[in-house]
Amino acid sequence: VMISRSLRTVAFHTGTRVCTFSQFMDRLTPLATIDNPEASSGDNIRAVSDRFFAALWNDKLFVYDARTGAQLFRKDINEKVYGLYIDDISGRLALWGWFDRINIYSLPDGAVSEIKVAGETKDVIVIPDRPTLAAAGNYGIKFWDLATSKLLFESSAEASYSSLLFSPTGIFAISAGKGTMSKYALRSVFPARTAKVCDKELWSLA
């Protein structure tokens, strides 16, 4: 089960079928059914927004209209992918993983551009400001203008981050190996605060 960040769209995935629903209060209204013989319920690299559904199935990126179920495009992906992020406001889909770039797909046409990074990327989020793409990895945290792919600024902290979370008061970042969580102001290269939160490895913020 996947829920969009607005909490207005839900996707259920079972076997080779995905069903999308609009959600209001406690009522679900069917939107679309997506059938794909290459889909597997064991694959967990998927993303849903109020406009789009995306999934990595059988080394291919599939993107659909979440409201109609129409397939918008398909791309072959022959590398280790860690995640997908859809931003409806900018009409962009980010794909990242164990390679030295972040792929940015324009929605709904699928035109692709690349943001180069020095190492693997562990997590990506989009901040409503501009909008701005923030990425975390073994290179720290970097921020780009999503429309132009121009690097805006980067963290000066020598830390490897595994997960990011946006809030109106700042950006929270997890350092997996250290068990620490740092909070960054939206336009600061230094963490405003870093705290030890666990003696074990931390991998995700939600």
GROMACS .gro file of C-alpha atoms in nm:
model
  206
    1VAL     CA    1   0.000   0.000   0.000
    2MET     CA    2   0.131   0.346  -0.093
    3ILE     CA    3  -0.013   0.687  -0.003
    4SER     CA    4   0.073   1.018  -0.166
    5ARG     CA    5   0.229   1.290   0.050
    6SER     CA    6  -0.094   1.489   0.032
    7LEU     CA    7  -0.279   1.182   0.168
    8ARG     CA    8  -0.531   1.220  -0.116
    9THR     CA    9  -0.425   0.927  -0.336
   10VAL     CA   10  -0.375   0.561  -0.245
   11ALA     CA   11  -0.225   0.278  -0.451
   12PHE     CA   12  -0.265  -0.093  -0.375
   13HIS     CA   13  -0.020  -0.332  -0.540
   14THR     CA   14  -0.078  -0.707  -0.555
   15GLY     CA   15   0.078  -0.947  -0.802
   16THR     CA   16   0.087  -0.779  -1.143
   17ARG     CA   17  -0.190  -0.529  -1.070
   18VAL     CA   18  -0.194  -0.181  -0.915
   19CYS     CA   19  -0.521  -0.008  -0.824
   20THR     CA   20  -0.533   0.362  -0.743
   21PHE     CA   21  -0.797   0.540  -0.535
   22SER     CA   22  -0.874   0.894  -0.431
   23GLN     CA   23  -0.910   0.934  -0.056
   24PHE     CA   24  -1.134   1.175   0.130
   25MET     CA   25  -1.186   1.132   0.501
   26ASP     CA   26  -1.236   0.755   0.539
   27ARG     CA   27  -1.381   0.699   0.188
   28LEU     CA   28  -1.185   0.550  -0.104
   29THR     CA   29  -1.308   0.613  -0.459
   30PRO     CA   30  -1.161   0.395  -0.738
   31LEU     CA   31  -0.956   0.582  -0.999
   32ALA     CA   32  -0.765   0.338  -1.221
   33THR     CA   33  -0.634  -0.016  -1.260
   34ILE     CA   34  -0.286  -0.082  -1.394
   35ASP     CA   35  -0.198  -0.431  -1.521
   36ASN     CA   36   0.161  -0.510  -1.611
   37PRO     CA   37   0.290  -0.867  -1.657
   38GLU     CA   38   0.640  -0.748  -1.564
   39ALA     CA   39   0.526  -0.623  -1.224
   40SER     CA   40   0.612  -0.819  -0.913
   41SER     CA   41   0.469  -0.770  -0.565
   42GLY     CA   42   0.819  -0.836  -0.431
   43ASP     CA   43   0.956  -0.514  -0.587
   44ASN     CA   44   0.932  -0.225  -0.345
   45ILE     CA   45   1.079   0.063  -0.549
   46ARG     CA   46   0.759   0.251  -0.627
   47ALA     CA   47   0.613   0.597  -0.580
   48VAL     CA   48   0.268   0.751  -0.604
   49SER     CA   49   0.150   1.111  -0.616
   50ASP     CA   50  -0.188   1.266  -0.686
   51ARG     CA   51  -0.107   1.265  -1.059
   52PHE     CA   52   0.139   0.982  -1.126
   53PHE     CA   53   0.240   0.630  -1.030
   54ALA     CA   54   0.595   0.505  -1.096
   55ALA     CA   55   0.760   0.169  -1.038
   56LEU     CA   56   1.082  -0.012  -1.117
   57TRP     CA   57   0.989  -0.357  -1.250
   58ASN     CA   58   1.223  -0.603  -1.420
   59ASP     CA   59   1.497  -0.339  -1.467
   60LYS     CA   60   1.253  -0.098  -1.631
   61LEU     CA   61   1.104   0.228  -1.507
   62PHE     CA   62   0.729   0.246  -1.575
   63VAL     CA   63   0.536   0.570  -1.526
   64TYR     CA   64   0.155   0.593  -1.537
   65ASP     CA   65  -0.118   0.851  -1.499
   66ALA     CA   66  -0.253   0.770  -1.152
   67ARG     CA   67  -0.601   0.896  -1.242
   68THR     CA   68  -0.654   0.708  -1.569
   69GLY     CA   69  -0.402   0.421  -1.558
   70ALA     CA   70  -0.255   0.519  -1.895
   71GLN     CA   71   0.113   0.433  -1.937
   72LEU     CA   72   0.308   0.752  -2.003
   73PHE     CA   73   0.654   0.611  -2.070
   74ARG     CA   74   0.897   0.327  -2.005
   75LYS     CA   75   1.275   0.348  -1.961
   76ASP     CA   76   1.534   0.070  -1.936
   77ILE     CA   77   1.737   0.098  -1.614
   78ASN     CA   78   2.044  -0.124  -1.586
   79GLU     CA   79   2.182  -0.003  -1.254
   80LYS     CA   80   2.114  -0.047  -0.882
   81VAL     CA   81   1.829   0.189  -0.794
   82TYR     CA   82   1.750   0.292  -0.435
   83GLY     CA   83   1.444   0.510  -0.475
   84LEU     CA   84   1.196   0.724  -0.669
   85TYR     CA   85   1.044   1.061  -0.581
   86ILE     CA   86   0.757   1.232  -0.765
   87ASP     CA   87   0.692   1.606  -0.733
   88ASP     CA   88   0.360   1.712  -0.887
   89ILE     CA   89   0.426   2.086  -0.853
   90SER     CA   90   0.739   2.086  -1.071
   91GLY     CA   91   0.629   1.788  -1.280
   92ARG     CA   92   0.951   1.597  -1.212
   93LEU     CA   93   1.043   1.241  -1.116
   94ALA     CA   94   1.381   1.176  -0.950
   95LEU     CA   95   1.555   0.836  -0.965
   96TRP     CA   96   1.873   0.763  -0.772
   97GLY     CA   97   2.093   0.481  -0.652
   98TRP     CA   98   2.437   0.326  -0.658
   99PHE     CA   99   2.576   0.544  -0.936
  100ASP     CA  100   2.723   0.892  -0.973
  101ARG     CA  101   2.417   1.085  -1.086
  102ILE     CA  102   2.050   1.153  -1.019
  103ASN     CA  103   1.814   1.108  -1.314
  104ILE     CA  104   1.542   1.374  -1.345
  105TYR     CA  105   1.247   1.286  -1.569
  106SER     CA  106   1.003   1.547  -1.694
  107LEU     CA  107   0.640   1.446  -1.646
  108PRO     CA  108   0.444   1.337  -1.837
  109ASP     CA  109   0.672   1.322  -2.146
  110GLY     CA  110   0.970   1.139  -1.989
  111ALA     CA  111   1.249   1.368  -2.111
  112VAL     CA  112   1.551   1.299  -1.891
  113SER     CA  113   1.833   1.513  -1.756
  114GLU     CA  114   2.113   1.423  -1.516
  115ILE     CA  115   2.254   1.577  -1.200
  116LYS     CA  116   2.610   1.460  -1.139
  117VAL     CA  117   2.714   1.360  -0.786
  118ALA     CA  118   3.036   1.223  -0.638
  119GLY     CA  119   2.924   0.881  -0.520
  120GLU     CA  120   2.602   0.696  -0.445
  121THR     CA  121   2.282   0.875  -0.342
  122LYS     CA  122   2.080   0.733  -0.053
  123ASP     CA  123   1.776   0.963  -0.048
  124VAL     CA  124   1.615   1.251  -0.237
  125ILE     CA  125   1.338   1.495  -0.142
  126VAL     CA  126   1.191   1.804  -0.307
  127ILE     CA  127   1.153   2.123  -0.104
  128PRO     CA  128   0.869   2.357  -0.213
  129ASP     CA  129   1.112   2.651  -0.223
  130ARG     CA  130   1.181   2.724  -0.599
  131PRO     CA  131   1.133   2.405  -0.593
  132THR     CA  132   1.465   2.270  -0.467
  133LEU     CA  133   1.592   1.913  -0.488
  134ALA     CA  134   1.786   1.792  -0.184
  135ALA     CA  135   1.995   1.475  -0.201
  136ALA     CA  136   2.183   1.282   0.066
  137GLY     CA  137   2.462   1.031   0.030
  138ASN     CA  138   2.823   0.963   0.111
  139TYR     CA  139   2.891   1.319  -0.011
  140GLY     CA  140   2.676   1.483   0.260
  141ILE     CA  141   2.373   1.688   0.151
  142LYS     CA  142   2.347   1.893  -0.166
  143PHE     CA  143   2.072   2.123  -0.293
  144TRP     CA  144   1.987   2.200  -0.655
  145ASP     CA  145   1.738   2.422  -0.833
  146LEU     CA  146   1.510   2.152  -0.977
  147ALA     CA  147   1.415   2.356  -1.284
  148THR     CA  148   1.773   2.430  -1.395
  149SER     CA  149   1.977   2.155  -1.216
  150LYS     CA  150   2.203   2.434  -1.085
  151LEU     CA  151   2.382   2.352  -0.758
  152LEU     CA  152   2.263   2.603  -0.497
  153PHE     CA  153   2.464   2.498  -0.192
  154GLU     CA  154   2.593   2.193  -0.007
  155SER     CA  155   2.652   2.090   0.351
  156SER     CA  156   3.000   2.144   0.487
  157ALA     CA  157   2.964   1.865   0.741
  158GLU     CA  158   3.179   1.560   0.670
  159ALA     CA  159   2.901   1.309   0.716
  160SER     CA  160   2.735   1.036   0.514
  161TYR     CA  161   2.357   1.062   0.528
  162SER     CA  162   2.106   0.789   0.449
  163SER     CA  163   1.765   0.959   0.480
  164LEU     CA  164   1.606   1.305   0.457
  165LEU     CA  165   1.278   1.450   0.581
  166PHE     CA  166   1.138   1.795   0.503
  167SER     CA  167   0.945   1.996   0.760
  168PRO     CA  168   0.842   2.364   0.759
  169THR     CA  169   1.110   2.433   1.022
  170GLY     CA  170   1.398   2.265   0.842
  171ILE     CA  171   1.541   1.947   0.698
  172PHE     CA  172   1.618   1.644   0.912
  173ALA     CA  173   1.896   1.406   0.807
  174ILE     CA  174   1.994   1.065   0.943
  175SER     CA  175   2.356   0.949   0.954
  176ALA     CA  176   2.315   0.571   0.945
  177GLY     CA  177   2.656   0.465   1.072
  178LYS     CA  178   2.666   0.713   1.359
  179GLY     CA  179   2.306   0.679   1.475
  180THR     CA  180   2.267   1.057   1.473
  181MET     CA  181   2.002   1.295   1.340
  182SER     CA  182   2.089   1.646   1.223
  183LYS     CA  183   1.859   1.939   1.156
  184TYR     CA  184   1.944   2.191   0.884
  185ALA     CA  185   1.783   2.527   0.827
  186LEU     CA  186   1.646   2.548   0.473
  187ARG     CA  187   1.939   2.755   0.345
  188SER     CA  188   2.221   2.666   0.580
  189VAL     CA  189   2.535   2.463   0.507
  190PHE     CA  190   2.585   2.382   0.875
  191PRO     CA  191   2.351   2.167   1.083
  192ALA     CA  192   2.172   2.374   1.346
  193ARG     CA  193   2.172   2.073   1.577
  194THR     CA  194   2.299   1.715   1.579
  195ALA     CA  195   2.188   1.461   1.837
  196LYS     CA  196   2.263   1.096   1.905
  197VAL     CA  197   1.928   0.919   1.881
  198CYS     CA  198   2.015   0.549   1.862
  199ASP     CA  199   2.301   0.312   1.940
  200LYS     CA  200   2.214   0.105   1.634
  201GLU     CA  201   2.223   0.197   1.267
  202LEU     CA  202   1.939   0.419   1.141
  203TRP     CA  203   1.830   0.401   0.780
  204SER     CA  204   1.507   0.594   0.727
  205LEU     CA  205   1.295   0.889   0.833
  206ALA     CA  206   0.921   0.898   0.764
   0.00000   0.00000   0.00000
